[in-house]
Amino acid sequence: RADAPAAAPRAPSGFAAMAAASASLLGLSSVAMTDEAEHGLHSPQMPWPHEGMFDSYDHASIRRGHQVYQQVCAACHSLNLVAYRNLVGVCYTEAEVKALAEEIEVTDGPDDTGEMFDRPGKLSDSFPAPYANEEGARYANNGAYPPDLSLITKARHDGQNYVFSLLLGYREAPAGIEIREGLHYNPYFPGGAIAMPKMLVDGGVEYDDGTPATETQMAKDVTTFLAWAAEPEADDRKLMGAKVMFMFALVLTQAVYYKRWMWSPLKTRKLVVDAVH
């Protein structure tokens, strides 16, 4: 009949609901896999001892990290924003840093005759770069350009955790993933294929203080060193912040006392009403 009420829409069956839920989960999984492939695997969060508001760098770890950088990383990566003088009082004495600086030769000049000359390094010199320019670096590394590490923990998302995870993240590529020749599989690197080979192996560095140079220990120490290199003023800034907070606490205490003293005569006075007169 024309005037008969329209039939109510049928509720989706349980099978259809399950299919829709499965499709949604598959879509989310594909998005997650695409994001992981593009940006790299998310780095686990490590309890770095210098991250707290009142925590300072582990200076013994900075010294060990410098040894790892000097013996492993410096062959390819520069540290242009750090000078030898920055190490004085942080992880070495002045005499030790002078001895380190004198191990390199720096081109200086011109002299009185207008010629350039080579001299031993000084405290004011920056760390030497492994390559003269970017073109030379790319030529020596099959087209890949090793980045400067001065600000690497600031230049990368979740910097310290990323560097630590990247150094320990080398593994065999899973089935179905092909890595072309000259690259290495590392899920923490965006795209999963990185030109830098695995550099840290157990016993690869001999620490001055006798600490066992395990792969994890070296990764932790060099990450701490790079965190300090990117933010060498962090300890001083935290100390200044603590002093300012203490000063503000004293000022607040005096302000509260002064306010109570000023208003106490008014708040404690008594009003007497003479109803007769």
PDB file of C-alpha atoms in Angstrom:
ATOM      1  CA  ARG A   1       0.000   0.000   0.000  1.00  0.00           C
ATOM      2  CA  ALA A   2       1.164   3.515  -0.784  1.00  0.00           C
ATOM      3  CA  ASP A   3       0.351   4.804   2.697  1.00  0.00           C
ATOM      4  CA  ALA A   4       2.079   1.919   4.508  1.00  0.00           C
ATOM      5  CA  PRO A   5       4.896   3.007   6.848  1.00  0.00           C
ATOM      6  CA  ALA A   6       8.446   2.490   5.538  1.00  0.00           C
ATOM      7  CA  ALA A   7      10.319  -0.442   6.933  1.00  0.00           C
ATOM      8  CA  ALA A   8      12.900   0.432   9.625  1.00  0.00           C
ATOM      9  CA  PRO A   9      16.538   0.034   8.528  1.00  0.00           C
ATOM     10  CA  ARG A  10      18.047  -3.241   9.582  1.00  0.00           C
ATOM     11  CA  ALA A  11      20.767  -3.121  12.234  1.00  0.00           C
ATOM     12  CA  PRO A  12      24.156  -4.248  10.953  1.00  0.00           C
ATOM     13  CA  SER A  13      24.894  -7.838  11.656  1.00  0.00           C
ATOM     14  CA  GLY A  14      27.636  -8.906  14.062  1.00  0.00           C
ATOM     15  CA  PHE A  15      29.773 -10.071  11.157  1.00  0.00           C
ATOM     16  CA  ALA A  16      29.578  -6.651   9.484  1.00  0.00           C
ATOM     17  CA  ALA A  17      30.551  -4.903  12.724  1.00  0.00           C
ATOM     18  CA  MET A  18      33.530  -7.213  13.171  1.00  0.00           C
ATOM     19  CA  ALA A  19      34.590  -6.595   9.576  1.00  0.00           C
ATOM     20  CA  ALA A  20      34.399  -2.829  10.085  1.00  0.00           C
ATOM     21  CA  ALA A  21      36.440  -3.067  13.295  1.00  0.00           C
ATOM     22  CA  SER A  22      39.060  -5.241  11.591  1.00  0.00           C
ATOM     23  CA  ALA A  23      39.321  -2.791   8.698  1.00  0.00           C
ATOM     24  CA  SER A  24      39.834   0.065  11.150  1.00  0.00           C
ATOM     25  CA  LEU A  25      42.571  -1.831  12.997  1.00  0.00           C
ATOM     26  CA  LEU A  26      44.283  -2.711   9.727  1.00  0.00           C
ATOM     27  CA  GLY A  27      44.106   0.936   8.679  1.00  0.00           C
ATOM     28  CA  LEU A  28      45.640   2.086  11.963  1.00  0.00           C
ATOM     29  CA  SER A  29      48.347  -0.563  11.694  1.00  0.00           C
ATOM     30  CA  SER A  30      49.227   0.500   8.177  1.00  0.00           C
ATOM     31  CA  VAL A  31      49.409   4.135   9.274  1.00  0.00           C
ATOM     32  CA  ALA A  32      51.670   3.165  12.185  1.00  0.00           C
ATOM     33  CA  MET A  33      53.915   1.085   9.915  1.00  0.00           C
ATOM     34  CA  THR A  34      54.111   3.916   7.391  1.00  0.00           C
ATOM     35  CA  ASP A  35      54.999   6.418  10.111  1.00  0.00           C
ATOM     36  CA  GLU A  36      57.642   4.050  11.519  1.00  0.00           C
ATOM     37  CA  ALA A  37      59.171   3.566   8.080  1.00  0.00           C
ATOM     38  CA  GLU A  38      59.243   7.307   7.453  1.00  0.00           C
ATOM     39  CA  HIS A  39      60.389   8.589  10.853  1.00  0.00           C
ATOM     40  CA  GLY A  40      62.021   5.530  12.386  1.00  0.00           C
ATOM     41  CA  LEU A  41      61.093   3.402  15.364  1.00  0.00           C
ATOM     42  CA  HIS A  42      60.223   5.412  18.460  1.00  0.00           C
ATOM     43  CA  SER A  43      63.163   5.448  20.870  1.00  0.00           C
ATOM     44  CA  PRO A  44      62.628   4.036  24.378  1.00  0.00           C
ATOM     45  CA  GLN A  45      62.898   6.554  27.192  1.00  0.00           C
ATOM     46  CA  MET A  46      66.068   6.218  29.250  1.00  0.00           C
ATOM     47  CA  PRO A  47      66.543   7.557  32.820  1.00  0.00           C
ATOM     48  CA  TRP A  48      69.390   9.982  32.097  1.00  0.00           C
ATOM     49  CA  PRO A  49      70.899  11.048  35.438  1.00  0.00           C
ATOM     50  CA  HIS A  50      71.332  14.696  34.377  1.00  0.00           C
ATOM     51  CA  GLU A  51      67.754  15.400  33.265  1.00  0.00           C
ATOM     52  CA  GLY A  52      66.313  16.386  36.640  1.00  0.00           C
ATOM     53  CA  MET A  53      65.886  20.001  37.694  1.00  0.00           C
ATOM     54  CA  PHE A  54      68.564  19.685  40.378  1.00  0.00           C
ATOM     55  CA  ASP A  55      70.696  17.014  38.680  1.00  0.00           C
ATOM     56  CA  SER A  56      74.077  17.625  37.052  1.00  0.00           C
ATOM     57  CA  TYR A  57      76.094  15.862  34.387  1.00  0.00           C
ATOM     58  CA  ASP A  58      78.078  12.763  35.248  1.00  0.00           C
ATOM     59  CA  HIS A  59      81.525  14.213  34.561  1.00  0.00           C
ATOM     60  CA  ALA A  60      83.236  10.818  34.660  1.00  0.00           C
ATOM     61  CA  SER A  61      80.825   9.714  31.928  1.00  0.00           C
ATOM     62  CA  ILE A  62      81.621  12.874  29.928  1.00  0.00           C
ATOM     63  CA  ARG A  63      85.329  11.998  30.077  1.00  0.00           C
ATOM     64  CA  ARG A  64      84.684   8.436  28.953  1.00  0.00           C
ATOM     65  CA  GLY A  65      82.349   9.722  26.237  1.00  0.00           C
ATOM     66  CA  HIS A  66      85.067  12.028  24.944  1.00  0.00           C
ATOM     67  CA  GLN A  67      87.391   9.054  24.685  1.00  0.00           C
ATOM     68  CA  VAL A  68      84.746   7.181  22.660  1.00  0.00           C
ATOM     69  CA  TYR A  69      84.254  10.186  20.394  1.00  0.00           C
ATOM     70  CA  GLN A  70      87.998  10.660  19.933  1.00  0.00           C
ATOM     71  CA  GLN A  71      88.734   7.004  19.183  1.00  0.00           C
ATOM     72  CA  VAL A  72      85.574   6.030  17.276  1.00  0.00           C
ATOM     73  CA  CYS A  73      83.477   8.957  16.068  1.00  0.00           C
ATOM     74  CA  ALA A  74      86.079  11.602  15.209  1.00  0.00           C
ATOM     75  CA  ALA A  75      87.239   9.697  12.130  1.00  0.00           C
ATOM     76  CA  CYS A  76      84.044  10.770  10.310  1.00  0.00           C
ATOM     77  CA  HIS A  77      82.133  13.283  12.454  1.00  0.00           C
ATOM     78  CA  SER A  78      83.200  16.814  13.310  1.00  0.00           C
ATOM     79  CA  LEU A  79      82.515  18.727  16.524  1.00  0.00           C
ATOM     80  CA  ASN A  80      82.958  22.255  15.221  1.00  0.00           C
ATOM     81  CA  LEU A  81      81.322  24.163  18.077  1.00  0.00           C
ATOM     82  CA  VAL A  82      83.459  22.668  20.856  1.00  0.00           C
ATOM     83  CA  ALA A  83      86.955  23.969  21.671  1.00  0.00           C
ATOM     84  CA  TYR A  84      89.572  22.256  23.777  1.00  0.00           C
ATOM     85  CA  ARG A  85      89.217  24.903  26.474  1.00  0.00           C
ATOM     86  CA  ASN A  86      85.626  23.768  27.048  1.00  0.00           C
ATOM     87  CA  LEU A  87      86.954  20.491  28.477  1.00  0.00           C
ATOM     88  CA  VAL A  88      88.968  22.206  31.229  1.00  0.00           C
ATOM     89  CA  GLY A  89      87.367  21.677  34.625  1.00  0.00           C
ATOM     90  CA  VAL A  90      84.657  19.477  33.133  1.00  0.00           C
ATOM     91  CA  CYS A  91      86.414  16.181  32.493  1.00  0.00           C
ATOM     92  CA  TYR A  92      90.125  17.050  32.312  1.00  0.00           C
ATOM     93  CA  THR A  93      92.615  19.288  34.063  1.00  0.00           C
ATOM     94  CA  GLU A  94      94.159  22.202  32.181  1.00  0.00           C
ATOM     95  CA  ALA A  95      97.446  20.333  31.783  1.00  0.00           C
ATOM     96  CA  GLU A  96      95.665  17.292  30.360  1.00  0.00           C
ATOM     97  CA  VAL A  97      93.716  19.397  27.860  1.00  0.00           C
ATOM     98  CA  LYS A  98      96.883  21.218  26.762  1.00  0.00           C
ATOM     99  CA  ALA A  99      98.510  17.848  26.104  1.00  0.00           C
ATOM    100  CA  LEU A 100      95.478  16.752  24.061  1.00  0.00           C
ATOM    101  CA  ALA A 101      95.505  19.969  22.039  1.00  0.00           C
ATOM    102  CA  GLU A 102      99.217  19.693  21.275  1.00  0.00           C
ATOM    103  CA  GLU A 103      98.642  16.319  19.609  1.00  0.00           C
ATOM    104  CA  ILE A 104      97.058  18.059  16.604  1.00  0.00           C
ATOM    105  CA  GLU A 105      98.537  20.484  14.084  1.00  0.00           C
ATOM    106  CA  VAL A 106      96.667  23.639  13.115  1.00  0.00           C
ATOM    107  CA  THR A 107      97.313  25.750  10.048  1.00  0.00           C
ATOM    108  CA  ASP A 108      97.780  29.341  11.200  1.00  0.00           C
ATOM    109  CA  GLY A 109      99.135  32.580   9.850  1.00  0.00           C
ATOM    110  CA  PRO A 110     100.164  34.456   7.965  1.00  0.00           C
ATOM    111  CA  ASP A 111     103.571  34.968   9.538  1.00  0.00           C
ATOM    112  CA  ASP A 112     105.895  37.965   9.000  1.00  0.00           C
ATOM    113  CA  THR A 113     106.660  36.769   5.473  1.00  0.00           C
ATOM    114  CA  GLY A 114     103.012  36.333   4.544  1.00  0.00           C
ATOM    115  CA  GLU A 115     103.149  32.530   4.601  1.00  0.00           C
ATOM    116  CA  MET A 116     100.829  30.162   6.408  1.00  0.00           C
ATOM    117  CA  PHE A 117     102.409  27.748   8.863  1.00  0.00           C
ATOM    118  CA  ASP A 118     101.536  24.721  10.985  1.00  0.00           C
ATOM    119  CA  ARG A 119     101.679  24.884  14.768  1.00  0.00           C
ATOM    120  CA  PRO A 120     100.672  22.629  17.683  1.00  0.00           C
ATOM    121  CA  GLY A 121      97.113  23.032  18.872  1.00  0.00           C
ATOM    122  CA  LYS A 122      96.148  25.398  21.699  1.00  0.00           C
ATOM    123  CA  LEU A 123      93.321  25.516  24.206  1.00  0.00           C
ATOM    124  CA  SER A 124      91.500  28.064  22.045  1.00  0.00           C
ATOM    125  CA  ASP A 125      91.414  25.768  18.994  1.00  0.00           C
ATOM    126  CA  SER A 126      88.279  23.863  18.045  1.00  0.00           C
ATOM    127  CA  PHE A 127      88.276  20.121  17.598  1.00  0.00           C
ATOM    128  CA  PRO A 128      89.768  19.257  14.195  1.00  0.00           C
ATOM    129  CA  ALA A 129      87.342  18.323  11.423  1.00  0.00           C
ATOM    130  CA  PRO A 130      87.986  14.974   9.684  1.00  0.00           C
ATOM    131  CA  TYR A 131      87.337  16.454   6.216  1.00  0.00           C
ATOM    132  CA  ALA A 132      88.198  19.782   4.640  1.00  0.00           C
ATOM    133  CA  ASN A 133      84.706  20.305   3.195  1.00  0.00           C
ATOM    134  CA  GLU A 134      81.373  18.610   2.544  1.00  0.00           C
ATOM    135  CA  GLU A 135      82.395  17.399  -0.908  1.00  0.00           C
ATOM    136  CA  GLY A 136      85.403  15.577   0.517  1.00  0.00           C
ATOM    137  CA  ALA A 137      83.246  14.022   3.231  1.00  0.00           C
ATOM    138  CA  ARG A 138      80.702  12.748   0.709  1.00  0.00           C
ATOM    139  CA  TYR A 139      83.416  11.382  -1.574  1.00  0.00           C
ATOM    140  CA  ALA A 140      84.970   9.414   1.274  1.00  0.00           C
ATOM    141  CA  ASN A 141      81.597   8.020   2.441  1.00  0.00           C
ATOM    142  CA  ASN A 142      79.974   6.943  -0.857  1.00  0.00           C
ATOM    143  CA  GLY A 143      77.840  10.063  -1.074  1.00  0.00           C
ATOM    144  CA  ALA A 144      76.693  10.125   2.561  1.00  0.00           C
ATOM    145  CA  TYR A 145      77.502  13.210   4.620  1.00  0.00           C
ATOM    146  CA  PRO A 146      78.395  12.530   8.283  1.00  0.00           C
ATOM    147  CA  PRO A 147      76.694  15.319  10.253  1.00  0.00           C
ATOM    148  CA  ASP A 148      78.461  17.552  12.735  1.00  0.00           C
ATOM    149  CA  LEU A 149      77.748  16.274  16.252  1.00  0.00           C
ATOM    150  CA  SER A 150      77.982  19.554  18.169  1.00  0.00           C
ATOM    151  CA  LEU A 151      74.185  19.921  18.443  1.00  0.00           C
ATOM    152  CA  ILE A 152      73.047  16.447  17.401  1.00  0.00           C
ATOM    153  CA  THR A 153      71.102  15.819  20.630  1.00  0.00           C
ATOM    154  CA  LYS A 154      69.203  19.062  19.994  1.00  0.00           C
ATOM    155  CA  ALA A 155      68.811  18.636  16.240  1.00  0.00           C
ATOM    156  CA  ARG A 156      67.064  15.253  16.452  1.00  0.00           C
ATOM    157  CA  HIS A 157      63.672  14.489  17.952  1.00  0.00           C
ATOM    158  CA  ASP A 158      64.080  12.984  21.429  1.00  0.00           C
ATOM    159  CA  GLY A 159      67.791  13.604  20.902  1.00  0.00           C
ATOM    160  CA  GLN A 160      69.589  11.667  23.649  1.00  0.00           C
ATOM    161  CA  ASN A 161      67.285   8.653  23.469  1.00  0.00           C
ATOM    162  CA  TYR A 162      67.493   8.711  19.668  1.00  0.00           C
ATOM    163  CA  VAL A 163      71.314   8.759  19.597  1.00  0.00           C
ATOM    164  CA  PHE A 164      71.546   6.014  22.240  1.00  0.00           C
ATOM    165  CA  SER A 165      68.995   3.806  20.468  1.00  0.00           C
ATOM    166  CA  LEU A 166      70.571   4.408  17.066  1.00  0.00           C
ATOM    167  CA  LEU A 167      74.020   3.330  18.254  1.00  0.00           C
ATOM    168  CA  LEU A 168      72.614   0.079  19.663  1.00  0.00           C
ATOM    169  CA  GLY A 169      69.918  -0.509  17.041  1.00  0.00           C
ATOM    170  CA  TYR A 170      71.846  -2.336  14.315  1.00  0.00           C
ATOM    171  CA  ARG A 171      70.411  -5.740  13.412  1.00  0.00           C
ATOM    172  CA  GLU A 172      69.640  -8.007  10.510  1.00  0.00           C
ATOM    173  CA  ALA A 173      66.904  -6.722   8.225  1.00  0.00           C
ATOM    174  CA  PRO A 174      63.635  -8.652   8.713  1.00  0.00           C
ATOM    175  CA  ALA A 175      62.231 -10.833   5.963  1.00  0.00           C
ATOM    176  CA  GLY A 176      60.782  -8.862   3.088  1.00  0.00           C
ATOM    177  CA  ILE A 177      62.984  -5.783   3.575  1.00  0.00           C
ATOM    178  CA  GLU A 178      65.862  -5.341   1.178  1.00  0.00           C
ATOM    179  CA  ILE A 179      68.776  -3.072   2.071  1.00  0.00           C
ATOM    180  CA  ARG A 180      70.880  -2.018  -0.874  1.00  0.00           C
ATOM    181  CA  GLU A 181      74.620  -2.429  -0.869  1.00  0.00           C
ATOM    182  CA  GLY A 182      76.509   0.082   1.239  1.00  0.00           C
ATOM    183  CA  LEU A 183      73.635   0.639   3.683  1.00  0.00           C
ATOM    184  CA  HIS A 184      72.836  -1.007   6.998  1.00  0.00           C
ATOM    185  CA  TYR A 185      69.505  -1.784   8.636  1.00  0.00           C
ATOM    186  CA  ASN A 186      68.649   0.225  11.737  1.00  0.00           C
ATOM    187  CA  PRO A 187      64.950   0.633  12.614  1.00  0.00           C
ATOM    188  CA  TYR A 188      65.596   3.815  14.620  1.00  0.00           C
ATOM    189  CA  PHE A 189      66.922   5.655  11.573  1.00  0.00           C
ATOM    190  CA  PRO A 190      64.274   7.277   9.332  1.00  0.00           C
ATOM    191  CA  GLY A 191      63.731   4.913   6.437  1.00  0.00           C
ATOM    192  CA  GLY A 192      65.525   2.068   8.226  1.00  0.00           C
ATOM    193  CA  ALA A 193      68.655   2.179   6.031  1.00  0.00           C
ATOM    194  CA  ILE A 194      71.708   4.082   7.280  1.00  0.00           C
ATOM    195  CA  ALA A 195      75.106   4.528   5.647  1.00  0.00           C
ATOM    196  CA  MET A 196      77.034   4.451   8.937  1.00  0.00           C
ATOM    197  CA  PRO A 197      78.012   0.880   9.877  1.00  0.00           C
ATOM    198  CA  LYS A 198      77.889  -0.467  13.407  1.00  0.00           C
ATOM    199  CA  MET A 199      80.801   1.204  15.185  1.00  0.00           C
ATOM    200  CA  LEU A 200      80.537   0.122  18.820  1.00  0.00           C
ATOM    201  CA  VAL A 201      81.720  -3.320  19.871  1.00  0.00           C
ATOM    202  CA  ASP A 202      82.573  -4.648  23.310  1.00  0.00           C
ATOM    203  CA  GLY A 203      86.122  -3.680  24.245  1.00  0.00           C
ATOM    204  CA  GLY A 204      86.467  -1.235  21.372  1.00  0.00           C
ATOM    205  CA  VAL A 205      87.794   1.472  23.723  1.00  0.00           C
ATOM    206  CA  GLU A 206      90.055   1.206  26.760  1.00  0.00           C
ATOM    207  CA  TYR A 207      88.803   3.586  29.438  1.00  0.00           C
ATOM    208  CA  ASP A 208      91.285   5.454  31.628  1.00  0.00           C
ATOM    209  CA  ASP A 209      89.325   4.689  34.790  1.00  0.00           C
ATOM    210  CA  GLY A 210      89.098   0.952  34.132  1.00  0.00           C
ATOM    211  CA  THR A 211      85.339   0.894  33.450  1.00  0.00           C
ATOM    212  CA  PRO A 212      84.427  -2.149  31.301  1.00  0.00           C
ATOM    213  CA  ALA A 213      83.902  -0.816  27.771  1.00  0.00           C
ATOM    214  CA  THR A 214      80.758  -2.710  26.868  1.00  0.00           C
ATOM    215  CA  GLU A 215      78.758  -1.663  23.846  1.00  0.00           C
ATOM    216  CA  THR A 216      75.964  -0.274  26.025  1.00  0.00           C
ATOM    217  CA  GLN A 217      78.415   1.572  28.307  1.00  0.00           C
ATOM    218  CA  MET A 218      80.123   3.242  25.343  1.00  0.00           C
ATOM    219  CA  ALA A 219      76.777   4.261  23.836  1.00  0.00           C
ATOM    220  CA  LYS A 220      75.682   5.760  27.160  1.00  0.00           C
ATOM    221  CA  ASP A 221      78.957   7.622  27.684  1.00  0.00           C
ATOM    222  CA  VAL A 222      79.233   9.110  24.190  1.00  0.00           C
ATOM    223  CA  THR A 223      75.574  10.168  24.336  1.00  0.00           C
ATOM    224  CA  THR A 224      76.237  11.926  27.650  1.00  0.00           C
ATOM    225  CA  PHE A 225      79.278  13.623  26.120  1.00  0.00           C
ATOM    226  CA  LEU A 226      77.239  14.813  23.110  1.00  0.00           C
ATOM    227  CA  ALA A 227      74.453  16.045  25.401  1.00  0.00           C
ATOM    228  CA  TRP A 228      77.036  18.095  27.300  1.00  0.00           C
ATOM    229  CA  ALA A 229      78.569  19.359  24.024  1.00  0.00           C
ATOM    230  CA  ALA A 230      75.148  20.616  22.899  1.00  0.00           C
ATOM    231  CA  GLU A 231      74.390  22.268  26.246  1.00  0.00           C
ATOM    232  CA  PRO A 232      77.599  22.805  28.253  1.00  0.00           C
ATOM    233  CA  GLU A 233      76.015  25.571  30.324  1.00  0.00           C
ATOM    234  CA  ALA A 234      73.221  23.318  31.655  1.00  0.00           C
ATOM    235  CA  ASP A 235      74.778  22.777  35.102  1.00  0.00           C
ATOM    236  CA  ASP A 236      75.468  26.500  35.577  1.00  0.00           C
ATOM    237  CA  ARG A 237      71.949  27.344  34.447  1.00  0.00           C
ATOM    238  CA  LYS A 238      70.408  24.886  36.901  1.00  0.00           C
ATOM    239  CA  LEU A 239      72.588  26.251  39.718  1.00  0.00           C
ATOM    240  CA  MET A 240      71.546  29.802  38.878  1.00  0.00           C
ATOM    241  CA  GLY A 241      67.907  28.708  38.766  1.00  0.00           C
ATOM    242  CA  ALA A 242      68.219  27.142  42.230  1.00  0.00           C
ATOM    243  CA  LYS A 243      69.730  30.374  43.581  1.00  0.00           C
ATOM    244  CA  VAL A 244      66.948  32.462  42.028  1.00  0.00           C
ATOM    245  CA  MET A 245      64.273  30.160  43.466  1.00  0.00           C
ATOM    246  CA  PHE A 246      65.868  30.447  46.923  1.00  0.00           C
ATOM    247  CA  MET A 247      65.996  34.233  46.592  1.00  0.00           C
ATOM    248  CA  PHE A 248      62.339  34.384  45.551  1.00  0.00           C
ATOM    249  CA  ALA A 249      61.420  32.185  48.533  1.00  0.00           C
ATOM    250  CA  LEU A 250      63.133  34.659  50.885  1.00  0.00           C
ATOM    251  CA  VAL A 251      61.411  37.617  49.204  1.00  0.00           C
ATOM    252  CA  LEU A 252      58.022  35.884  49.427  1.00  0.00           C
ATOM    253  CA  THR A 253      58.553  35.135  53.121  1.00  0.00           C
ATOM    254  CA  GLN A 254      59.442  38.766  53.836  1.00  0.00           C
ATOM    255  CA  ALA A 255      56.493  40.022  51.787  1.00  0.00           C
ATOM    256  CA  VAL A 256      54.025  37.823  53.692  1.00  0.00           C
ATOM    257  CA  TYR A 257      55.484  38.902  57.033  1.00  0.00           C
ATOM    258  CA  TYR A 258      55.417  42.572  56.045  1.00  0.00           C
ATOM    259  CA  LYS A 259      51.819  42.329  54.834  1.00  0.00           C
ATOM    260  CA  ARG A 260      50.676  40.720  58.111  1.00  0.00           C
ATOM    261  CA  TRP A 261      52.588  43.331  60.119  1.00  0.00           C
ATOM    262  CA  MET A 262      51.081  46.242  58.169  1.00  0.00           C
ATOM    263  CA  TRP A 263      47.506  45.004  58.344  1.00  0.00           C
ATOM    264  CA  SER A 264      47.537  43.557  61.866  1.00  0.00           C
ATOM    265  CA  PRO A 265      46.424  46.854  63.553  1.00  0.00           C
ATOM    266  CA  LEU A 266      43.386  47.047  61.287  1.00  0.00           C
ATOM    267  CA  LYS A 267      42.487  43.367  61.461  1.00  0.00           C
ATOM    268  CA  THR A 268      42.798  43.171  65.268  1.00  0.00           C
ATOM    269  CA  ARG A 269      41.061  46.438  66.197  1.00  0.00           C
ATOM    270  CA  LYS A 270      37.744  46.389  68.049  1.00  0.00           C
ATOM    271  CA  LEU A 271      34.817  48.700  67.238  1.00  0.00           C
ATOM    272  CA  VAL A 272      32.669  49.824  70.202  1.00  0.00           C
ATOM    273  CA  VAL A 273      29.257  51.260  69.410  1.00  0.00           C
ATOM    274  CA  ASP A 274      27.920  53.818  71.947  1.00  0.00           C
ATOM    275  CA  ALA A 275      24.202  53.182  71.717  1.00  0.00           C
ATOM    276  CA  VAL A 276      23.337  55.741  74.472  1.00  0.00           C
ATOM    277  CA  HIS A 277      25.001  58.805  72.991  1.00  0.00           C
TER     278      HIS A 277
END
